[in-house]
PDB file of C-alpha atoms in Angstrom:
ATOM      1  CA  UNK A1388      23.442   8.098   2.592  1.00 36.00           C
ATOM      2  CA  UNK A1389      22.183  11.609   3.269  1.00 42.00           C
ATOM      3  CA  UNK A1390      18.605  10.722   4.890  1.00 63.00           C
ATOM      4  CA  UNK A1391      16.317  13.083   3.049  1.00 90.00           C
ATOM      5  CA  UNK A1392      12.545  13.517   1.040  1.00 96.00           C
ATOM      6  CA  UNK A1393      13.219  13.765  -2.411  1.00 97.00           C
ATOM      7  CA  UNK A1394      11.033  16.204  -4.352  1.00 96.00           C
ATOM      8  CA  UNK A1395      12.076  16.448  -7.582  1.00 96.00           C
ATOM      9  CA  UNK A1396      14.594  14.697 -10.511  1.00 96.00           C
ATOM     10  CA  UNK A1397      17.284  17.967  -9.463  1.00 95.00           C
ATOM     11  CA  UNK A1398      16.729  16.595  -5.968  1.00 94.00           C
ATOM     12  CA  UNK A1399      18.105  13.454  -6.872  1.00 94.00           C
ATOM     13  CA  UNK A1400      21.639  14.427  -7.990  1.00 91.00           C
ATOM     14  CA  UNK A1401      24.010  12.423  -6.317  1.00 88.00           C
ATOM     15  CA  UNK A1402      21.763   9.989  -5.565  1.00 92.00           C
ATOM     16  CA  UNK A1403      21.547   6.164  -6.861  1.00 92.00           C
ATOM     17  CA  UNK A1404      19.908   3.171  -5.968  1.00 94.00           C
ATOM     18  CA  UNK A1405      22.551   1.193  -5.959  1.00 93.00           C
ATOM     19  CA  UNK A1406      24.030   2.630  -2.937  1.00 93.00           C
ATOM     20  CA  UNK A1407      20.454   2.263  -0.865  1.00 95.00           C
ATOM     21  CA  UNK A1408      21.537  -0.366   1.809  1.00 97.00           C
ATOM     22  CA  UNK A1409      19.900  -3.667   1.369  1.00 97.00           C
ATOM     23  CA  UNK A1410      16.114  -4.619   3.583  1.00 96.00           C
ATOM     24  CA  UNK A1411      14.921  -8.018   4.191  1.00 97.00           C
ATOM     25  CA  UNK A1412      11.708  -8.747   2.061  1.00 96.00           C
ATOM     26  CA  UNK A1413       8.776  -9.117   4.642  1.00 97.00           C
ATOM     27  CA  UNK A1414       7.991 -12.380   6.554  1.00 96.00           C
ATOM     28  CA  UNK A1415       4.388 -12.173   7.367  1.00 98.00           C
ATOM     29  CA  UNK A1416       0.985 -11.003   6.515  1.00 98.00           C
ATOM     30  CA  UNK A1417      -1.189  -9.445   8.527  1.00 98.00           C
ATOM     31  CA  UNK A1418      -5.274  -9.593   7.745  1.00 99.00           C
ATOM     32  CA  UNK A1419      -8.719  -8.441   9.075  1.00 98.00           C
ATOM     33  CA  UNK A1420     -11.236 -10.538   8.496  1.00 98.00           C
ATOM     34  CA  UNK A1421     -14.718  -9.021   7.036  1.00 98.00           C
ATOM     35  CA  UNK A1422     -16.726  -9.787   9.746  1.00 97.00           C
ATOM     36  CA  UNK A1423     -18.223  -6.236   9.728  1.00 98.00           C
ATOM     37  CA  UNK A1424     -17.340  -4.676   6.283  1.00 98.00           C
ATOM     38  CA  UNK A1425     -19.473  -2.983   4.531  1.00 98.00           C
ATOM     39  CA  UNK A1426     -20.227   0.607   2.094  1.00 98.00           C
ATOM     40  CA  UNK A1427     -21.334   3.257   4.748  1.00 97.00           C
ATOM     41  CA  UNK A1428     -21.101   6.013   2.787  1.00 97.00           C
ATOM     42  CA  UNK A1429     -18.536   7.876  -0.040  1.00 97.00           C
ATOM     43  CA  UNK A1430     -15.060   8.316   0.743  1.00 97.00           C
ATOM     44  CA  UNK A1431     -13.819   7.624  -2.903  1.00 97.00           C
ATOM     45  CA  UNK A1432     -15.376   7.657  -6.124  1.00 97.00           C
ATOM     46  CA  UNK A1433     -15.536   3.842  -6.430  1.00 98.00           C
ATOM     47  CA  UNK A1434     -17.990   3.898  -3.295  1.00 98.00           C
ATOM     48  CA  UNK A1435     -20.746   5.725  -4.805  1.00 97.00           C
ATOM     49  CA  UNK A1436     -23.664   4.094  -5.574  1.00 98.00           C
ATOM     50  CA  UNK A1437     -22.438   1.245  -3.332  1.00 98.00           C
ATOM     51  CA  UNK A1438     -24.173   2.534   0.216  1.00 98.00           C
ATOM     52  CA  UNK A1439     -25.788  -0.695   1.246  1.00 97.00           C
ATOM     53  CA  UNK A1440     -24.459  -3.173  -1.864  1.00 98.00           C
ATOM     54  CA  UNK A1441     -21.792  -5.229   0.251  1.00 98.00           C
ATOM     55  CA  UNK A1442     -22.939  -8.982  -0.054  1.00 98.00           C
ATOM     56  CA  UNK A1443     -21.184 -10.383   3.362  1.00 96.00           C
ATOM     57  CA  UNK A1444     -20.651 -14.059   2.048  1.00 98.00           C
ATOM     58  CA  UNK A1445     -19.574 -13.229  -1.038  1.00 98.00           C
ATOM     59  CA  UNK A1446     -17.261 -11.252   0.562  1.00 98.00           C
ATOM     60  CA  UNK A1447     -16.205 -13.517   3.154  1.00 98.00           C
ATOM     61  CA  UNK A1448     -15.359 -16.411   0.413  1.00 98.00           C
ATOM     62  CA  UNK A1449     -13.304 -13.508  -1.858  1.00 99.00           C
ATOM     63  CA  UNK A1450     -11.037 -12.990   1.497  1.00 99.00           C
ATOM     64  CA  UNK A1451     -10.646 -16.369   2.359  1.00 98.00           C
ATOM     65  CA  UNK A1452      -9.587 -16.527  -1.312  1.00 98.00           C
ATOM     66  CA  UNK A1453      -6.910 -14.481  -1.060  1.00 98.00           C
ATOM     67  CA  UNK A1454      -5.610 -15.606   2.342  1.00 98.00           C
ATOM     68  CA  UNK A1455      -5.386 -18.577   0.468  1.00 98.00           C
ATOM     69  CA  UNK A1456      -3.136 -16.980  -2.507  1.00 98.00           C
ATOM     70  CA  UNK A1457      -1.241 -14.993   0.367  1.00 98.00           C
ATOM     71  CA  UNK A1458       0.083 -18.973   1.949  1.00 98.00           C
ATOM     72  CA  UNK A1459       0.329 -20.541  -1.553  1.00 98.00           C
ATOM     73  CA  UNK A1460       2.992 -17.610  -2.607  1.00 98.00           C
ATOM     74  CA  UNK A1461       4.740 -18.974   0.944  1.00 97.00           C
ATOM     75  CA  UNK A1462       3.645 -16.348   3.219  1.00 98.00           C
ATOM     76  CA  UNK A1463       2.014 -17.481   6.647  1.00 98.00           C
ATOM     77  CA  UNK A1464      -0.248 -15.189   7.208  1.00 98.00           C
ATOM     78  CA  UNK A1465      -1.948 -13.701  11.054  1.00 98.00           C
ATOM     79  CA  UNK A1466      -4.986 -12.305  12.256  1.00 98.00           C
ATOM     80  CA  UNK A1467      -6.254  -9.329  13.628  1.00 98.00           C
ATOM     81  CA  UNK A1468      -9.458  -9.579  15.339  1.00 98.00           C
ATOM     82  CA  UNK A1469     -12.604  -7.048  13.421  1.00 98.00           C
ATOM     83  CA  UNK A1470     -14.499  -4.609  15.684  1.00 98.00           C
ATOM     84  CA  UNK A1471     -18.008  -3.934  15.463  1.00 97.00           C
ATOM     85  CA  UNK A1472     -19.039  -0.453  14.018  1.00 97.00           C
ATOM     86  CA  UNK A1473     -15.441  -0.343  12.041  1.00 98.00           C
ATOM     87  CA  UNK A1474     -16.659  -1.201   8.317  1.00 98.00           C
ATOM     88  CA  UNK A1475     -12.946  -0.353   6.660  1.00 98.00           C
ATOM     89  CA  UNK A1476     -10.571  -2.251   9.364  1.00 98.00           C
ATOM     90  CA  UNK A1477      -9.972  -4.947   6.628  1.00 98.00           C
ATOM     91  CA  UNK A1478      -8.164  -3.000   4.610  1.00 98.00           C
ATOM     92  CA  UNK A1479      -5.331  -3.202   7.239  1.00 98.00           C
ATOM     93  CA  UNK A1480      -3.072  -1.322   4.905  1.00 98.00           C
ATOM     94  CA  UNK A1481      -3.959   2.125   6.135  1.00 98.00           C
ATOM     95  CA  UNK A1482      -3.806   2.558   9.547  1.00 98.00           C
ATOM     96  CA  UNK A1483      -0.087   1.932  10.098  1.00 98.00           C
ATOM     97  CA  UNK A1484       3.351   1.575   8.236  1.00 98.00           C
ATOM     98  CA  UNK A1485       5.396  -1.170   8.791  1.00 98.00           C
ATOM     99  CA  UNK A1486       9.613  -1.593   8.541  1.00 98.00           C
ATOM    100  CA  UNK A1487      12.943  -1.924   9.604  1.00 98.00           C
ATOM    101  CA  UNK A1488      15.444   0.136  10.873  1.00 98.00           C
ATOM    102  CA  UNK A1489      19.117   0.169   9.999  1.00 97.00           C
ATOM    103  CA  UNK A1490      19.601  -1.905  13.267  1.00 97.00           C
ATOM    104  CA  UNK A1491      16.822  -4.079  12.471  1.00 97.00           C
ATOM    105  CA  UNK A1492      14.381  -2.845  14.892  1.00 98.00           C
ATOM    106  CA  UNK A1493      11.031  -3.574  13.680  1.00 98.00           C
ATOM    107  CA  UNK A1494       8.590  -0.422  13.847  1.00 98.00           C
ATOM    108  CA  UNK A1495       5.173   0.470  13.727  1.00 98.00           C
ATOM    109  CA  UNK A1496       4.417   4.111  12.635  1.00 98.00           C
ATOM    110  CA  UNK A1497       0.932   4.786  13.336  1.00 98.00           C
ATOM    111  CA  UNK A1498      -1.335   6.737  10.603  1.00 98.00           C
ATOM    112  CA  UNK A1499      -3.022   9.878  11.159  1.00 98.00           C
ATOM    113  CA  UNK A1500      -6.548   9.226   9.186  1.00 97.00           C
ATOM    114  CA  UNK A1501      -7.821  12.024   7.057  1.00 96.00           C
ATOM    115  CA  UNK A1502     -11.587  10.452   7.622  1.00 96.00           C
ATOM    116  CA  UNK A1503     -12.750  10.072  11.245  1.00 96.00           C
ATOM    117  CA  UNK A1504     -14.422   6.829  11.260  1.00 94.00           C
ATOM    118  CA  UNK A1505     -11.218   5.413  10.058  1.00 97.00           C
ATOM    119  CA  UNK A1506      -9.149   7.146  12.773  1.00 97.00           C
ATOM    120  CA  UNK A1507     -11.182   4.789  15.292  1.00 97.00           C
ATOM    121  CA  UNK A1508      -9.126   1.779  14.007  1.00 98.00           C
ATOM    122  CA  UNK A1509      -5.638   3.307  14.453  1.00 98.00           C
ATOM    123  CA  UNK A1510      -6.000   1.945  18.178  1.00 98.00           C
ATOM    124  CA  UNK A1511      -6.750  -1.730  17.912  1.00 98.00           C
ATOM    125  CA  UNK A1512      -3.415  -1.732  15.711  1.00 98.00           C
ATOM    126  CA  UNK A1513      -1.401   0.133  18.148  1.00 98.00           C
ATOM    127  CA  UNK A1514      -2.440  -2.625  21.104  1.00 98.00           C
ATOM    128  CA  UNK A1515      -1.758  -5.337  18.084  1.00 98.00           C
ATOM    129  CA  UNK A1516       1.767  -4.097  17.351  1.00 98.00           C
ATOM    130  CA  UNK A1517       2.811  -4.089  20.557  1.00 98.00           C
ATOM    131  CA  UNK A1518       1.649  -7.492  21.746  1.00 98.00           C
ATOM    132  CA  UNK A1519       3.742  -8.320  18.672  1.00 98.00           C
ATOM    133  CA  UNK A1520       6.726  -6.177  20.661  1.00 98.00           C
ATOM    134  CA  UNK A1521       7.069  -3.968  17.763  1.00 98.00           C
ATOM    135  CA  UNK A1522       8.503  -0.357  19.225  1.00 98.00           C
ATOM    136  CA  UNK A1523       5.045   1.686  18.222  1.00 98.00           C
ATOM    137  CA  UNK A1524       4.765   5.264  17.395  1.00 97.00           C
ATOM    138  CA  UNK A1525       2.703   7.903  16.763  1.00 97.00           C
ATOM    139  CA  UNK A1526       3.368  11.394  14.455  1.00 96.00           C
ATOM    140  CA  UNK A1527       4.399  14.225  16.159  1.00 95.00           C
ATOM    141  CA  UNK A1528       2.724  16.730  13.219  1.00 90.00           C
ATOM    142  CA  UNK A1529      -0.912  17.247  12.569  1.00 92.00           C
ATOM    143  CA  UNK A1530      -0.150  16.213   8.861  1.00 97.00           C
ATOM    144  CA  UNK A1531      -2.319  13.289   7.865  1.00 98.00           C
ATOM    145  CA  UNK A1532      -0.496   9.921   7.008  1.00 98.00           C
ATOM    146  CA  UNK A1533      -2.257   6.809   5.718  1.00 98.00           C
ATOM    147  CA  UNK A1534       0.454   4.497   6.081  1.00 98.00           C
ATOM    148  CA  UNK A1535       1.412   1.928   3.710  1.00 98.00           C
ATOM    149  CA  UNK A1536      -1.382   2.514   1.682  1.00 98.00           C
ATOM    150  CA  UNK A1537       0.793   5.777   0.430  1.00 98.00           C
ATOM    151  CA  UNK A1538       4.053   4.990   1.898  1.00 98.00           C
ATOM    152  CA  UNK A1539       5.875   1.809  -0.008  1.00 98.00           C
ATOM    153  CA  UNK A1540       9.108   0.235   0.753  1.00 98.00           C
ATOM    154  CA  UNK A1541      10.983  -0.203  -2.266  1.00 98.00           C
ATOM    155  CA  UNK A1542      11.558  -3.788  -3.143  1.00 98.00           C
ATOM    156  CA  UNK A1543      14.628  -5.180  -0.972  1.00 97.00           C
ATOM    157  CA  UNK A1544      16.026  -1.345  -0.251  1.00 98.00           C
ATOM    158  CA  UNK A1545      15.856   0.875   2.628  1.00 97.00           C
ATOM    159  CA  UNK A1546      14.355   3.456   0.140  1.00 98.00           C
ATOM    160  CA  UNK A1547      10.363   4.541   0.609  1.00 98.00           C
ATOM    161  CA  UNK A1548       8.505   5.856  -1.948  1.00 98.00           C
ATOM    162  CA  UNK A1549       5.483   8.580  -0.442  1.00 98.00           C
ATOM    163  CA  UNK A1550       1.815   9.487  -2.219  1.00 98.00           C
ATOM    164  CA  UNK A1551       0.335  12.509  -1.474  1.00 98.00           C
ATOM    165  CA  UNK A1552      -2.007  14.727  -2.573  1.00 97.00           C
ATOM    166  CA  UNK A1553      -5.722  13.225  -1.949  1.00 98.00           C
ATOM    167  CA  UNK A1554      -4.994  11.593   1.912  1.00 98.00           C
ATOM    168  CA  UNK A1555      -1.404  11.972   3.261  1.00 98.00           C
ATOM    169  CA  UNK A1556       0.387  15.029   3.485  1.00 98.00           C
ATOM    170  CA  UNK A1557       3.875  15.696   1.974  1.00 97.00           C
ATOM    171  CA  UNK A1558       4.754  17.073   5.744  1.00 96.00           C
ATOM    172  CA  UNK A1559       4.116  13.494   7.158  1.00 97.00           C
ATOM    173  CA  UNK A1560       6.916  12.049   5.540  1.00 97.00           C
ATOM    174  CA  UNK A1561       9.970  14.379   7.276  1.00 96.00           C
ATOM    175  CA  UNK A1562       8.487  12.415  10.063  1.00 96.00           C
ATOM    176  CA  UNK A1563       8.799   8.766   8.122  1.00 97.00           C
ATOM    177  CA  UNK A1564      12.155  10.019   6.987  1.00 97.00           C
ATOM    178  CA  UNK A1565      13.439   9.941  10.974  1.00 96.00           C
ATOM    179  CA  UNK A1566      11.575   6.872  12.057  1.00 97.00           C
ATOM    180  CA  UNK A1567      12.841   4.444   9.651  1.00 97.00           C
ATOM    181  CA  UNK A1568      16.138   5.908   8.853  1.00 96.00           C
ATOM    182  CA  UNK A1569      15.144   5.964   5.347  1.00 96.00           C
ATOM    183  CA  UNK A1570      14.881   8.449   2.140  1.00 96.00           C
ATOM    184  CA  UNK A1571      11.697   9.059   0.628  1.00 98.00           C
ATOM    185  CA  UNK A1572      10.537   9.719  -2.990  1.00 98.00           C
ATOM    186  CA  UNK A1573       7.476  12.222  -2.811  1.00 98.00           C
ATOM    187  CA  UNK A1574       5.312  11.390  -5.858  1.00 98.00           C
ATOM    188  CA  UNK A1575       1.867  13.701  -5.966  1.00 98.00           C
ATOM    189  CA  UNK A1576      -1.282  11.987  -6.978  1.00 98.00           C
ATOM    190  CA  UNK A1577      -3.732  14.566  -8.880  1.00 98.00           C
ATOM    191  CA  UNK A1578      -6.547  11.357  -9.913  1.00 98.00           C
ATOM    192  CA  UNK A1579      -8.944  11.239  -7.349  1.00 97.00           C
ATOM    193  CA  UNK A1580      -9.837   7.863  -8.204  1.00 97.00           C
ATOM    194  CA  UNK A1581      -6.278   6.728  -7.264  1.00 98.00           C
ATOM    195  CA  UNK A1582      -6.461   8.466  -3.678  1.00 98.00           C
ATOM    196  CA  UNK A1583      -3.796   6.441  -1.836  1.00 98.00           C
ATOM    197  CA  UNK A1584      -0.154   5.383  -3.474  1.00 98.00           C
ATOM    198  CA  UNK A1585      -0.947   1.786  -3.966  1.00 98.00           C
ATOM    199  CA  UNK A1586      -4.078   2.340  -6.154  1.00 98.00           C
ATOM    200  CA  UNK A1587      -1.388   3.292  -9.097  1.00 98.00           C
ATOM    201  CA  UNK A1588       1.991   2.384  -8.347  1.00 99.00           C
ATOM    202  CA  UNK A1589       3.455  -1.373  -7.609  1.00 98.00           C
ATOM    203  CA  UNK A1590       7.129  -1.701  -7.939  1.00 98.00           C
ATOM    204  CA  UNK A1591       7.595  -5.866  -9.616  1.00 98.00           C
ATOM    205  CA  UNK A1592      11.040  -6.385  -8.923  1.00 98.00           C
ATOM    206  CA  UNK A1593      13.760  -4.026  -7.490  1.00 98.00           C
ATOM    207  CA  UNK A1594      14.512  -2.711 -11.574  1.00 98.00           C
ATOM    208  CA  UNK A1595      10.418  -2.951 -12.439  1.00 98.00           C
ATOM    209  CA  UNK A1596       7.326  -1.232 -11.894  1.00 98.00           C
ATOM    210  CA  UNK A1597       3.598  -0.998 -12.515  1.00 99.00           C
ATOM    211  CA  UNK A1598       1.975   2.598 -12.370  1.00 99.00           C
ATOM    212  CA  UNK A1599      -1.260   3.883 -13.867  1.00 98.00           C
ATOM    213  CA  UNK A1600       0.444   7.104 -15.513  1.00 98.00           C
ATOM    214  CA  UNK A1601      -2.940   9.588 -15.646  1.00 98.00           C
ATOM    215  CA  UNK A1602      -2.643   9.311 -11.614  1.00 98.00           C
ATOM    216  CA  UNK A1603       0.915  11.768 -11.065  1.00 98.00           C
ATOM    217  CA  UNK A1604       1.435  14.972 -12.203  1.00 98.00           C
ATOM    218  CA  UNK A1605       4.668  15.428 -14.585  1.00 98.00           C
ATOM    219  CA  UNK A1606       7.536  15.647 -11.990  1.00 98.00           C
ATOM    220  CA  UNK A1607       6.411  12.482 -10.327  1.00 98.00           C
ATOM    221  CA  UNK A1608       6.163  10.808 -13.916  1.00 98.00           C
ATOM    222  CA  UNK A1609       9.980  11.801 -14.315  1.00 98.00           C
ATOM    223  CA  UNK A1610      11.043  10.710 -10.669  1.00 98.00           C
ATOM    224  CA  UNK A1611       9.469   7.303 -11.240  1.00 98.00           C
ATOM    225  CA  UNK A1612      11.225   7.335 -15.022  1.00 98.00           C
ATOM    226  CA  UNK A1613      14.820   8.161 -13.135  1.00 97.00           C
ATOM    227  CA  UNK A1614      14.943   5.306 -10.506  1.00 98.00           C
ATOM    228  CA  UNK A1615      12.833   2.572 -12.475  1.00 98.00           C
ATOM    229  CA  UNK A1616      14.884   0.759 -15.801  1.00 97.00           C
ATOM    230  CA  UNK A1617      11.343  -0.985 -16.445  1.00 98.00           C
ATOM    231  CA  UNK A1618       8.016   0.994 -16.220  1.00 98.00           C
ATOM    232  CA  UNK A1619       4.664  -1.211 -16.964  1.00 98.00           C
ATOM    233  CA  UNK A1620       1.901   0.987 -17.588  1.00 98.00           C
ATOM    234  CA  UNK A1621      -1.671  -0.140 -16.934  1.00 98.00           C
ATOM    235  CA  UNK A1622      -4.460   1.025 -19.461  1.00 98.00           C
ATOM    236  CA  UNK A1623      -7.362   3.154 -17.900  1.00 97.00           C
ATOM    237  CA  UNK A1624      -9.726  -0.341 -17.710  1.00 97.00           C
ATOM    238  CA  UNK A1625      -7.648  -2.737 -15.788  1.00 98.00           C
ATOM    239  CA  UNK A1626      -6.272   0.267 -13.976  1.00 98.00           C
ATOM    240  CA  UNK A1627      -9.899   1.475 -12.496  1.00 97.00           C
ATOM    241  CA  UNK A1628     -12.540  -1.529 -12.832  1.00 97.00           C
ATOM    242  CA  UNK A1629     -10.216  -4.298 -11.798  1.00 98.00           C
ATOM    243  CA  UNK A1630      -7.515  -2.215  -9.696  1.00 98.00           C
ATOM    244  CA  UNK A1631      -4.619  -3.482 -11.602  1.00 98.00           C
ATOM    245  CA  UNK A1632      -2.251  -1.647 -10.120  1.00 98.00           C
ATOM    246  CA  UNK A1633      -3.489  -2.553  -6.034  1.00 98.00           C
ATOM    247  CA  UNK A1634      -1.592  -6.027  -6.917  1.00 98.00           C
ATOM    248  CA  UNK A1635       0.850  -7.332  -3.849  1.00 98.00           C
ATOM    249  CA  UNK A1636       4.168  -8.877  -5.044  1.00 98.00           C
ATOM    250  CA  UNK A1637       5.680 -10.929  -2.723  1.00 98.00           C
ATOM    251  CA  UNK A1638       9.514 -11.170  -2.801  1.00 98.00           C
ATOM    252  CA  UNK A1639       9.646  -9.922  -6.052  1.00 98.00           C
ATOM    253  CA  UNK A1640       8.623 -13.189  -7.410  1.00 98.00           C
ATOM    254  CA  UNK A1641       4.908 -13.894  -6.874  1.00 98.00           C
ATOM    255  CA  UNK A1642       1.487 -11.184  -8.286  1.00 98.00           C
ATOM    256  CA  UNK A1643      -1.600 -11.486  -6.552  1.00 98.00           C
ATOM    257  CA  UNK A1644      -4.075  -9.647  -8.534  1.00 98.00           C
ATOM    258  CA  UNK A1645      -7.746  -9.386  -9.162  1.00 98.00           C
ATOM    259  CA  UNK A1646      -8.490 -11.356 -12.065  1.00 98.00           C
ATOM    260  CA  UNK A1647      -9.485 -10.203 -15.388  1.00 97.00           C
ATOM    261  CA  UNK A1648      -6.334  -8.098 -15.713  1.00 97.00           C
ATOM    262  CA  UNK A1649      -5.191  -9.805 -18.624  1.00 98.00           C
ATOM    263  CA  UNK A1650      -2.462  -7.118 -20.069  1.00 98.00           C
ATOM    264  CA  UNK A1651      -1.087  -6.156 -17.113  1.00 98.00           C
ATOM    265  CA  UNK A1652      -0.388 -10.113 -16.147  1.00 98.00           C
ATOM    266  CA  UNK A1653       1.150 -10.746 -19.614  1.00 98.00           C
ATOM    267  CA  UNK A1654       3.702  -7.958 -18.573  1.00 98.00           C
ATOM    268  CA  UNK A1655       4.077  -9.565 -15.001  1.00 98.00           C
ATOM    269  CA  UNK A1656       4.885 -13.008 -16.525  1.00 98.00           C
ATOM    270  CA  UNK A1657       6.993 -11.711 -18.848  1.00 98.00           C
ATOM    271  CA  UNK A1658       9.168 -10.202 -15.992  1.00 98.00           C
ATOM    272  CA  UNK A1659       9.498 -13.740 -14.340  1.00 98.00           C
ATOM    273  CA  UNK A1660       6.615 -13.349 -12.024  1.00 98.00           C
ATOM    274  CA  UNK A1661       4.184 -16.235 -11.791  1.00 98.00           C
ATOM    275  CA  UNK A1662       0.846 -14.832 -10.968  1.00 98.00           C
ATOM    276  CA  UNK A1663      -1.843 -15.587  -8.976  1.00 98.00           C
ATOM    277  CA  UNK A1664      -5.385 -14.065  -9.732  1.00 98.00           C
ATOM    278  CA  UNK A1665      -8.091 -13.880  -7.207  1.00 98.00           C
ATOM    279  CA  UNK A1666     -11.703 -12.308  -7.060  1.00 98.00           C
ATOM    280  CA  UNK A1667     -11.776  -9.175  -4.994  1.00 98.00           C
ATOM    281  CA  UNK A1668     -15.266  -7.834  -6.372  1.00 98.00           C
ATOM    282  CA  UNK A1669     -16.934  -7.136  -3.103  1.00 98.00           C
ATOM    283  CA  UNK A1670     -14.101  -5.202  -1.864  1.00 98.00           C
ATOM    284  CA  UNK A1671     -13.002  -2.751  -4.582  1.00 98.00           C
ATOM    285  CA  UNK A1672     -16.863  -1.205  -3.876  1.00 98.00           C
ATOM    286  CA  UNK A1673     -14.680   0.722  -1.641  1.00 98.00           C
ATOM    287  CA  UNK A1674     -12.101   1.166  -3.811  1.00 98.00           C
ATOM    288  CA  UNK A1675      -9.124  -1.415  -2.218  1.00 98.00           C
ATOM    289  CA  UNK A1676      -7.904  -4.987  -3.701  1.00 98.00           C
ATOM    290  CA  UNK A1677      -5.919  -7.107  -2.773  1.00 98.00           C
ATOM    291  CA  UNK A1678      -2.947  -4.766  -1.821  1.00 98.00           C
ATOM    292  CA  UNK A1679      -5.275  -2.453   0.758  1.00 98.00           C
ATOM    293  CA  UNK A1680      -6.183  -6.021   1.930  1.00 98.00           C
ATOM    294  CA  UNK A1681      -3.098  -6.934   4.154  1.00 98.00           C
ATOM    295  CA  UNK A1682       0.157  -5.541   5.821  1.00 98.00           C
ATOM    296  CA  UNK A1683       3.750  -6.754   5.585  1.00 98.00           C
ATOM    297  CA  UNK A1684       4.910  -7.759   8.697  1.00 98.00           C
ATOM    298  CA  UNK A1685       9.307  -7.737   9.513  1.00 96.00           C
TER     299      UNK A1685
END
């Protein structure tokens, strides 16, 4: 297959799916703990008013929680030690992207952060990764890239699908393109509450998909429409006050969501997923769940 960033439905003539070589599911998970988290100030919309609000042991006990969820859906799940003075580390989604080449080399592209204080994490990643003797690398381009909270593998496929619009930059993802040996789906976010990728869109299974529609503009709606058979919608409530759509599905056969979701988990279960709900309260006060929580490690 042609390796190429797909724009548009035209773009995607000739194209299918079903000819996207086949990519192991992810082995690991990768965490921060919250030993330092905590609402500095207002990077998103769901972190005003919460300067200050961050109860630490509360917090603590809802990421134990879903470390917990993480090993009962059969994923072990490592460590990466917090730093001081780096409140958002523990959403360990961000600061890299994670994957496979066609060879099976497993890579580490590192983000380029859009805010400052979050570029200062990028570098206890990089020395992470490589202990872990993934091949590491950095963007050529000045374009910012938040990683895998806007660029998602599609499940079991060596196909990516790439936010932008609020955080990463369209331009990053000629770059991703190269790296992983992969085609990308460019879908433009135009909700500023759903900033990164993951806040509205979480493919089930390799036919099924969760998206918050109100968060893509029209030719994103239709690229989404073309490649997924199934398309679960989540209504405006679940989709901002719980973050319905920042679920993590692991192999396609096991949710872990924030609880409360009660529509969206209906659809989930109806799809053959058994579901897990945990409390990530503390943590959506800047705007992640349980998706901006981790990293898939190959």
């Amino acid at each position: 297959m042609s390796r190429l960033v797909y724009r548009s439905v035209n773009d995607l003539k000739g194209f299918s799916l079903k000819n996207c070589p086949s990519m192991p599911e992810p082995g690991r998970i990768l965490m921060c703990p919250p030993d330092h988290y905590d609402v500095v100030d207002v990077k998103n919309p769901y972190m005003a008013g919460k300067v200050g609000t961050v109860n630490r042991n509360m917090a603590r006990r809802q990421w134990e929680g879903l470390k917990e969820a993480f090993m009962a859906a059969g994923k072990s799940v490592v460590e990466i030690p917090s730093v001081a003075g780096l409140e958002d580390m523990v959403f360990c989604a961000n600061q890299t992207m994670t994957g496979l080449t066609p060879k099976m080399e497993r890579v580490c592209l590192l983000s380029s952060m859009r805010h400052p204080s979050r570029r200062r994490e990028v570098g206890a990643f990089e020395a992470w990764f490589k202990a872990e003797g993934y091949r590491v690398q950095a963007l050529k381009t000045k374009a910012s890239f938040e990683g895998a909270g806007d660029a998602i593998w599609h499940p079991g496929k060596r196909l990516i699908w790439g936010g932008h619009g609020f955080r990463s930059e369209p331009e990053a993802y000629e770059e991703v393109v190269d790296v992983f040996e992969a085609p990308v789906i460019l879908l433009k976010l135009v909700n500023e509450r759903f900033y990164h990728l993951d806040t509205c869109f979480c493919p089930l299974t390799p036919e099924s998909v969760l998206i918050y529609p109100s968060a893509f503009d029209a030719e994103s709606l239709e690229l989404i429409l073309k490649i997924f058979p199934v398309v679960v919608t989540a209504s405006e409530p679940e989709a901002v006050r719980q973050m319905a759509c920042n679920a993590a599905v692991i192999d396609s056969t096991t949710a872990v969501i924030h609880r409360g979701s009660a529509s969206v988990k209906r659809h989930m279960e109806a799809l053959g997923l058994k579901v897990l709900e945990v409390d990530t309260s503390e943590f959506i006060k800047s705007g992640g769940s349980v998706y901006c929580l981790k990293m898939f490690l190959y």
